[in-house]
């Protein structure tokens, strides 16, 4: 699983790293490296998510019975998502979020919570992307002794 997660950070053209109008810190590097991964279990949230996913499946089935097709939306992360057990039939996706190391502990404790967001280009909200070079623009460098990563 760690290898699959690391592959989500693969950037085919390293010239796209550390550049862009949203870059928080400019520096030169050639790849993104996975430093850690956590599996967070929240049984109540998992049950809620499962119920919502079941409702989406039911709605999609009803649409098909009515002769309507719901297009599947492809992303560049679909092959890794399949390996992680994502349900492509409901357009469930793996997306990436870039942040600063000092916000990591808060995200791990509360999840990606829109109540704690700042105003972005499109207003308040959580911004996700399929392209690791885009999420990289919102990250800042961490250090090996960063307490949030231990």
GROMACS .gro file of N, CA and C in nm, residues 13-136:
model
  372
   13UNK      N    1   0.693   1.509  -1.533
   13UNK     CA    2   0.784   1.614  -1.578
   13UNK      C    3   0.822   1.701  -1.458
   14UNK      N    4   0.941   1.679  -1.401
   14UNK     CA    5   0.981   1.752  -1.280
   14UNK      C    6   0.992   1.903  -1.299
   15UNK      N    7   0.991   1.949  -1.424
   15UNK     CA    8   0.994   2.095  -1.446
   15UNK      C    9   0.867   2.162  -1.394
   16UNK      N   10   0.763   2.082  -1.365
   16UNK     CA   11   0.639   2.138  -1.313
   16UNK      C   12   0.639   2.152  -1.161
   17UNK      N   13   0.744   2.104  -1.097
   17UNK     CA   14   0.753   2.115  -0.951
   17UNK      C   15   0.811   2.249  -0.909
   18UNK      N   16   0.754   2.309  -0.807
   18UNK     CA   17   0.806   2.435  -0.753
   18UNK      C   18   0.779   2.555  -0.841
   19UNK      N   19   0.688   2.542  -0.937
   19UNK     CA   20   0.652   2.653  -1.025
   19UNK      C   21   0.501   2.668  -1.028
   20UNK      N   22   0.455   2.784  -1.066
   20UNK     CA   23   0.312   2.810  -1.076
   20UNK      C   24   0.274   2.930  -0.991
   21UNK      N   25   0.162   2.990  -1.024
   21UNK     CA   26   0.124   3.114  -0.954
   21UNK      C   27   0.087   3.093  -0.808
   22UNK      N   28   0.056   2.970  -0.770
   22UNK     CA   29   0.015   2.944  -0.632
   22UNK      C   30   0.128   2.890  -0.543
   23UNK      N   31   0.250   2.885  -0.595
   23UNK     CA   32   0.362   2.829  -0.519
   23UNK      C   33   0.385   2.909  -0.392
   24UNK      N   34   0.393   2.837  -0.279
   24UNK     CA   35   0.416   2.901  -0.150
   24UNK      C   36   0.565   2.923  -0.123
   25UNK      N   37   0.648   2.830  -0.167
   25UNK     CA   38   0.794   2.839  -0.151
   25UNK      C   39   0.859   2.798  -0.281
   26UNK      N   40   0.946   2.881  -0.333
   26UNK     CA   41   1.014   2.846  -0.456
   26UNK      C   42   1.149   2.782  -0.425
   27UNK      N   43   1.170   2.666  -0.482
   27UNK     CA   44   1.300   2.599  -0.471
   27UNK      C   45   1.308   2.496  -0.581
   28UNK      N   46   1.425   2.439  -0.600
   28UNK     CA   47   1.447   2.340  -0.706
   28UNK      C   48   1.452   2.200  -0.647
   29UNK      N   49   1.373   2.111  -0.701
   29UNK     CA   50   1.376   1.970  -0.664
   29UNK      C   51   1.318   1.893  -0.781
   30UNK      N   52   1.342   1.762  -0.782
   30UNK     CA   53   1.304   1.682  -0.899
   30UNK      C   54   1.195   1.580  -0.874
   31UNK      N   55   1.156   1.561  -0.747
   31UNK     CA   56   1.050   1.464  -0.720
   31UNK      C   57   0.986   1.493  -0.585
   32UNK      N   58   0.868   1.434  -0.567
   32UNK     CA   59   0.800   1.440  -0.439
   32UNK      C   60   0.819   1.305  -0.371
   33UNK      N   61   0.843   1.308  -0.242
   33UNK     CA   62   0.871   1.185  -0.168
   33UNK      C   63   0.770   1.168  -0.056
   34UNK      N   64   0.713   1.049  -0.047
   34UNK     CA   65   0.622   1.017   0.062
   34UNK      C   66   0.701   1.006   0.191
   35UNK      N   67   0.664   1.086   0.292
   35UNK     CA   68   0.735   1.083   0.421
   35UNK      C   69   0.665   0.999   0.525
   36UNK      N   70   0.534   0.982   0.508
   36UNK     CA   71   0.458   0.905   0.605
   36UNK      C   72   0.316   0.887   0.558
   37UNK      N   73   0.249   0.792   0.616
   37UNK     CA   74   0.108   0.768   0.583
   37UNK      C   75   0.038   0.717   0.708
   38UNK      N   76  -0.083   0.760   0.728
   38UNK     CA   77  -0.161   0.719   0.842
   38UNK      C   78  -0.293   0.662   0.794
   39UNK      N   79  -0.338   0.557   0.856
   39UNK     CA   80  -0.474   0.508   0.832
   39UNK      C   81  -0.554   0.548   0.955
   40UNK      N   82  -0.651   0.632   0.931
   40UNK     CA   83  -0.731   0.684   1.041
   40UNK      C   84  -0.867   0.615   1.038
   41UNK      N   85  -0.901   0.553   1.148
   41UNK     CA   86  -1.028   0.483   1.158
   41UNK      C   87  -1.126   0.571   1.237
   42UNK      N   88  -1.239   0.596   1.177
   42UNK     CA   89  -1.346   0.670   1.243
   42UNK      C   90  -1.475   0.595   1.212
   43UNK      N   91  -1.509   0.496   1.295
   43UNK     CA   92  -1.622   0.406   1.264
   43UNK      C   93  -1.753   0.477   1.233
   44UNK      N   94  -1.786   0.581   1.306
   44UNK     CA   95  -1.911   0.653   1.280
   44UNK      C   96  -1.908   0.718   1.143
   45UNK      N   97  -1.797   0.783   1.109
   45UNK     CA   98  -1.784   0.846   0.977
   45UNK      C   99  -1.783   0.741   0.867
   46UNK      N  100  -1.720   0.627   0.892
   46UNK     CA  101  -1.716   0.521   0.792
   46UNK      C  102  -1.857   0.468   0.764
   47UNK      N  103  -1.938   0.452   0.869
   47UNK     CA  104  -2.076   0.407   0.851
   47UNK      C  105  -2.155   0.509   0.769
   48UNK      N  106  -2.138   0.637   0.804
   48UNK     CA  107  -2.209   0.743   0.731
   48UNK      C  108  -2.167   0.744   0.585
   49UNK      N  109  -2.037   0.730   0.561
   49UNK     CA  110  -1.986   0.728   0.424
   49UNK      C  111  -2.044   0.609   0.347
   50UNK      N  112  -2.047   0.494   0.410
   50UNK     CA  113  -2.100   0.373   0.346
   50UNK      C  114  -2.247   0.389   0.310
   51UNK      N  115  -2.325   0.449   0.400
   51UNK     CA  116  -2.467   0.474   0.372
   51UNK      C  117  -2.484   0.570   0.255
   52UNK      N  118  -2.403   0.675   0.253
   52UNK     CA  119  -2.411   0.771   0.141
   52UNK      C  120  -2.370   0.704   0.010
   53UNK      N  121  -2.267   0.620   0.013
   53UNK     CA  122  -2.224   0.549  -0.107
   53UNK      C  123  -2.333   0.455  -0.157
   54UNK      N  124  -2.400   0.386  -0.064
   54UNK     CA  125  -2.511   0.299  -0.103
   54UNK      C  126  -2.623   0.378  -0.168
   55UNK      N  127  -2.650   0.497  -0.115
   55UNK     CA  128  -2.755   0.581  -0.174
   55UNK      C  129  -2.717   0.625  -0.315
   56UNK      N  130  -2.590   0.658  -0.336
   56UNK     CA  131  -2.543   0.696  -0.470
   56UNK      C  132  -2.558   0.578  -0.566
   57UNK      N  133  -2.519   0.459  -0.521
   57UNK     CA  134  -2.535   0.339  -0.606
   57UNK      C  135  -2.681   0.319  -0.644
   58UNK      N  136  -2.769   0.336  -0.548
   58UNK     CA  137  -2.913   0.319  -0.573
   58UNK      C  138  -2.962   0.424  -0.672
   59UNK      N  139  -2.920   0.548  -0.654
   59UNK     CA  140  -2.961   0.655  -0.745
   59UNK      C  141  -2.910   0.629  -0.887
   60UNK      N  142  -2.786   0.583  -0.898
   60UNK     CA  143  -2.729   0.554  -1.030
   60UNK      C  144  -2.803   0.438  -1.096
   61UNK      N  145  -2.841   0.339  -1.018
   61UNK     CA  146  -2.916   0.225  -1.072
   61UNK      C  147  -3.052   0.274  -1.124
   62UNK      N  148  -3.117   0.360  -1.047
   62UNK     CA  149  -3.246   0.415  -1.089
   62UNK      C  150  -3.232   0.495  -1.218
   63UNK      N  151  -3.127   0.575  -1.228
   63UNK     CA  152  -3.104   0.652  -1.350
   63UNK      C  153  -3.086   0.560  -1.471
   64UNK      N  154  -3.011   0.451  -1.451
   64UNK     CA  155  -2.991   0.355  -1.561
   64UNK      C  156  -3.123   0.291  -1.602
   65UNK      N  157  -3.207   0.257  -1.504
   65UNK     CA  158  -3.338   0.199  -1.535
   65UNK      C  159  -3.425   0.296  -1.613
   66UNK      N  160  -3.404   0.425  -1.591
   66UNK     CA  161  -3.479   0.528  -1.664
   66UNK      C  162  -3.414   0.562  -1.798
   67UNK      N  163  -3.308   0.488  -1.831
   67UNK     CA  164  -3.242   0.510  -1.959
   67UNK      C  165  -3.142   0.623  -1.961
   68UNK      N  166  -3.104   0.671  -1.846
   68UNK     CA  167  -3.007   0.782  -1.838
   68UNK      C  168  -2.872   0.725  -1.796
   69UNK      N  169  -2.771   0.776  -1.855
   69UNK     CA  170  -2.635   0.733  -1.822
   69UNK      C  171  -2.564   0.842  -1.742
   70UNK      N  172  -2.496   0.801  -1.640
   70UNK     CA  173  -2.413   0.892  -1.562
   70UNK      C  174  -2.270   0.868  -1.609
   71UNK      N  175  -2.210   0.969  -1.672
   71UNK     CA  176  -2.075   0.946  -1.725
   71UNK      C  177  -1.973   0.925  -1.613
   72UNK      N  178  -1.884   0.831  -1.633
   72UNK     CA  179  -1.774   0.812  -1.539
   72UNK      C  180  -1.668   0.916  -1.570
   73UNK      N  181  -1.615   0.978  -1.466
   73UNK     CA  182  -1.519   1.085  -1.482
   73UNK      C  183  -1.379   1.029  -1.458
   74UNK      N  184  -1.295   1.026  -1.562
   74UNK     CA  185  -1.160   0.971  -1.543
   74UNK      C  186  -1.066   1.073  -1.480
   75UNK      N  187  -0.969   1.023  -1.402
   75UNK     CA  188  -0.859   1.107  -1.352
   75UNK      C  189  -0.728   1.033  -1.377
   76UNK      N  190  -0.619   1.104  -1.363
   76UNK     CA  191  -0.488   1.041  -1.384
   76UNK      C  192  -0.451   0.947  -1.269
   77UNK      N  193  -0.530   0.945  -1.163
   77UNK     CA  194  -0.501   0.860  -1.047
   77UNK      C  195  -0.589   0.735  -1.042
   78UNK      N  196  -0.667   0.710  -1.146
   78UNK     CA  197  -0.763   0.599  -1.144
   78UNK      C  198  -0.697   0.462  -1.127
   79UNK      N  199  -0.582   0.440  -1.189
   79UNK     CA  200  -0.520   0.307  -1.177
   79UNK      C  201  -0.476   0.280  -1.033
   80UNK      N  202  -0.420   0.381  -0.966
   80UNK     CA  203  -0.383   0.364  -0.825
   80UNK      C  204  -0.507   0.352  -0.738
   81UNK      N  205  -0.612   0.427  -0.771
   81UNK     CA  206  -0.735   0.423  -0.693
   81UNK      C  207  -0.795   0.283  -0.697
   82UNK      N  208  -0.790   0.219  -0.813
   82UNK     CA  209  -0.843   0.083  -0.825
   82UNK      C  210  -0.767  -0.012  -0.732
   83UNK      N  211  -0.636   0.005  -0.724
   83UNK     CA  212  -0.554  -0.080  -0.637
   83UNK      C  213  -0.585  -0.056  -0.489
   84UNK      N  214  -0.637   0.062  -0.458
   84UNK     CA  215  -0.672   0.096  -0.320
   84UNK      C  216  -0.818   0.064  -0.288
   85UNK      N  217  -0.890   0.003  -0.382
   85UNK     CA  218  -1.026  -0.042  -0.356
   85UNK      C  219  -1.133   0.064  -0.375
   86UNK      N  220  -1.104   0.168  -0.449
   86UNK     CA  221  -1.202   0.273  -0.474
   86UNK      C  222  -1.310   0.222  -0.569
   87UNK      N  223  -1.434   0.261  -0.546
   87UNK     CA  224  -1.547   0.215  -0.626
   87UNK      C  225  -1.567   0.307  -0.747
   88UNK      N  226  -1.507   0.271  -0.859
   88UNK     CA  227  -1.514   0.354  -0.980
   88UNK      C  228  -1.656   0.362  -1.035
   89UNK      N  229  -1.740   0.263  -1.006
   89UNK     CA  230  -1.876   0.262  -1.060
   89UNK      C  231  -1.962   0.377  -1.007
   90UNK      N  232  -1.920   0.438  -0.896
   90UNK     CA  233  -1.994   0.552  -0.840
   90UNK      C  234  -1.916   0.682  -0.855
   91UNK      N  235  -1.812   0.679  -0.937
   91UNK     CA  236  -1.725   0.796  -0.956
   91UNK      C  237  -1.649   0.833  -0.828
   92UNK      N  238  -1.630   0.737  -0.740
   92UNK     CA  239  -1.548   0.762  -0.621
   92UNK      C  240  -1.404   0.782  -0.669
   93UNK      N  241  -1.335   0.880  -0.614
   93UNK     CA  242  -1.201   0.916  -0.662
   93UNK      C  243  -1.102   0.933  -0.548
   94UNK      N  244  -0.978   0.914  -0.581
   94UNK     CA  245  -0.867   0.953  -0.494
   94UNK      C  246  -0.818   1.087  -0.548
   95UNK      N  247  -0.812   1.187  -0.460
   95UNK     CA  248  -0.760   1.318  -0.498
   95UNK      C  249  -0.658   1.359  -0.393
   96UNK      N  250  -0.578   1.457  -0.426
   96UNK     CA  251  -0.468   1.501  -0.340
   96UNK      C  252  -0.496   1.640  -0.283
   97UNK      N  253  -0.437   1.666  -0.167
   97UNK     CA  254  -0.449   1.796  -0.102
   97UNK      C  255  -0.310   1.838  -0.053
   98UNK      N  256  -0.268   1.956  -0.088
   98UNK     CA  257  -0.138   2.006  -0.043
   98UNK      C  258  -0.156   2.101   0.075
   99UNK      N  259  -0.067   2.090   0.172
   99UNK     CA  260  -0.077   2.177   0.290
   99UNK      C  261   0.061   2.200   0.350
  100UNK      N  262   0.065   2.280   0.454
  100UNK     CA  263   0.189   2.308   0.526
  100UNK      C  264   0.207   2.205   0.638
  101UNK      N  265   0.331   2.172   0.672
  101UNK     CA  266   0.354   2.075   0.780
  101UNK      C  267   0.288   2.113   0.912
  102UNK      N  268   0.282   2.241   0.943
  102UNK     CA  269   0.225   2.282   1.071
  102UNK      C  270   0.073   2.262   1.079
  103UNK      N  271   0.008   2.236   0.966
  103UNK     CA  272  -0.136   2.210   0.966
  103UNK      C  273  -0.169   2.061   0.969
  104UNK      N  274  -0.068   1.978   0.957
  104UNK     CA  275  -0.089   1.834   0.947
  104UNK      C  276  -0.159   1.776   1.070
  105UNK      N  277  -0.116   1.812   1.188
  105UNK     CA  278  -0.175   1.757   1.310
  105UNK      C  279  -0.324   1.791   1.316
  106UNK      N  280  -0.359   1.913   1.284
  106UNK     CA  281  -0.500   1.954   1.286
  106UNK      C  282  -0.581   1.874   1.186
  107UNK      N  283  -0.527   1.853   1.066
  107UNK     CA  284  -0.598   1.775   0.964
  107UNK      C  285  -0.616   1.632   1.010
  108UNK      N  286  -0.513   1.576   1.072
  108UNK     CA  287  -0.524   1.438   1.121
  108UNK      C  288  -0.628   1.426   1.232
  109UNK      N  289  -0.643   1.530   1.312
  109UNK     CA  290  -0.738   1.526   1.423
  109UNK      C  291  -0.882   1.553   1.379
  110UNK      N  292  -0.901   1.647   1.287
  110UNK     CA  293  -1.037   1.688   1.251
  110UNK      C  294  -1.077   1.650   1.109
  111UNK      N  295  -0.983   1.600   1.031
  111UNK     CA  296  -1.011   1.571   0.890
  111UNK      C  297  -1.000   1.698   0.808
  112UNK      N  298  -1.027   1.684   0.680
  112UNK     CA  299  -1.033   1.802   0.594
  112UNK      C  300  -1.168   1.867   0.620
  113UNK      N  301  -1.165   1.973   0.696
  113UNK     CA  302  -1.287   2.034   0.746
  113UNK      C  303  -1.301   2.175   0.689
  114UNK      N  304  -1.409   2.198   0.613
  114UNK     CA  305  -1.428   2.328   0.549
  114UNK      C  306  -1.444   2.443   0.649
  115UNK      N  307  -1.476   2.412   0.774
  115UNK     CA  308  -1.489   2.518   0.875
  115UNK      C  309  -1.355   2.582   0.908
  116UNK      N  310  -1.245   2.515   0.875
  116UNK     CA  311  -1.113   2.567   0.908
  116UNK      C  312  -1.037   2.613   0.784
  117UNK      N  313  -1.106   2.642   0.677
  117UNK     CA  314  -1.039   2.681   0.553
  117UNK      C  315  -1.021   2.832   0.546
  118UNK      N  316  -0.932   2.873   0.458
  118UNK     CA  317  -0.916   3.015   0.430
  118UNK      C  318  -0.970   3.040   0.289
  119UNK      N  319  -0.981   3.167   0.255
  119UNK     CA  320  -1.038   3.202   0.125
  119UNK      C  321  -0.936   3.172   0.016
  120UNK      N  322  -0.978   3.096  -0.083
  120UNK     CA  323  -0.894   3.065  -0.198
  120UNK      C  324  -0.947   3.137  -0.321
  121UNK      N  325  -0.891   3.106  -0.434
  121UNK     CA  326  -0.928   3.171  -0.559
  121UNK      C  327  -1.078   3.160  -0.587
  122UNK      N  328  -1.138   3.047  -0.551
  122UNK     CA  329  -1.280   3.026  -0.576
  122UNK      C  330  -1.363   3.039  -0.448
  123UNK      N  331  -1.310   3.106  -0.346
  123UNK     CA  332  -1.382   3.126  -0.221
  123UNK      C  333  -1.343   3.025  -0.116
  124UNK      N  334  -1.421   3.022  -0.007
  124UNK     CA  335  -1.394   2.927   0.101
  124UNK      C  336  -1.417   2.785   0.050
  125UNK      N  337  -1.334   2.695   0.094
  125UNK     CA  338  -1.353   2.556   0.056
  125UNK      C  339  -1.225   2.477   0.064
  126UNK      N  340  -1.239   2.348   0.043
  126UNK     CA  341  -1.125   2.257   0.040
  126UNK      C  342  -1.088   2.235  -0.106
  127UNK      N  343  -0.962   2.251  -0.136
  127UNK     CA  344  -0.917   2.237  -0.273
  127UNK      C  345  -0.841   2.106  -0.288
  128UNK      N  346  -0.884   2.026  -0.384
  128UNK     CA  347  -0.824   1.896  -0.412
  128UNK      C  348  -0.786   1.892  -0.559
  129UNK      N  349  -0.689   1.808  -0.593
  129UNK     CA  350  -0.646   1.796  -0.732
  129UNK      C  351  -0.600   1.654  -0.760
  130UNK      N  352  -0.602   1.618  -0.887
  130UNK     CA  353  -0.550   1.488  -0.927
  130UNK      C  354  -0.402   1.496  -0.963
  131UNK      N  355  -0.351   1.615  -0.981
  131UNK     CA  356  -0.214   1.636  -1.026
  131UNK      C  357  -0.125   1.672  -0.907
  132UNK      N  358  -0.028   1.586  -0.874
  132UNK     CA  359   0.057   1.614  -0.758
  132UNK      C  360   0.139   1.743  -0.773
  133UNK      N  361   0.171   1.784  -0.895
  133UNK     CA  362   0.247   1.908  -0.911
  133UNK      C  363   0.160   2.030  -0.876
  134UNK      N  364   0.028   2.017  -0.886
  134UNK     CA  365  -0.061   2.127  -0.845
  134UNK      C  366  -0.071   2.133  -0.693
  135UNK      N  367  -0.092   2.020  -0.628
  135UNK     CA  368  -0.101   2.023  -0.481
  135UNK      C  369   0.032   2.063  -0.419
  136UNK      N  370   0.141   2.033  -0.488
  136UNK     CA  371   0.274   2.072  -0.441
  136UNK      C  372   0.284   2.224  -0.424
   0.00000   0.00000   0.00000
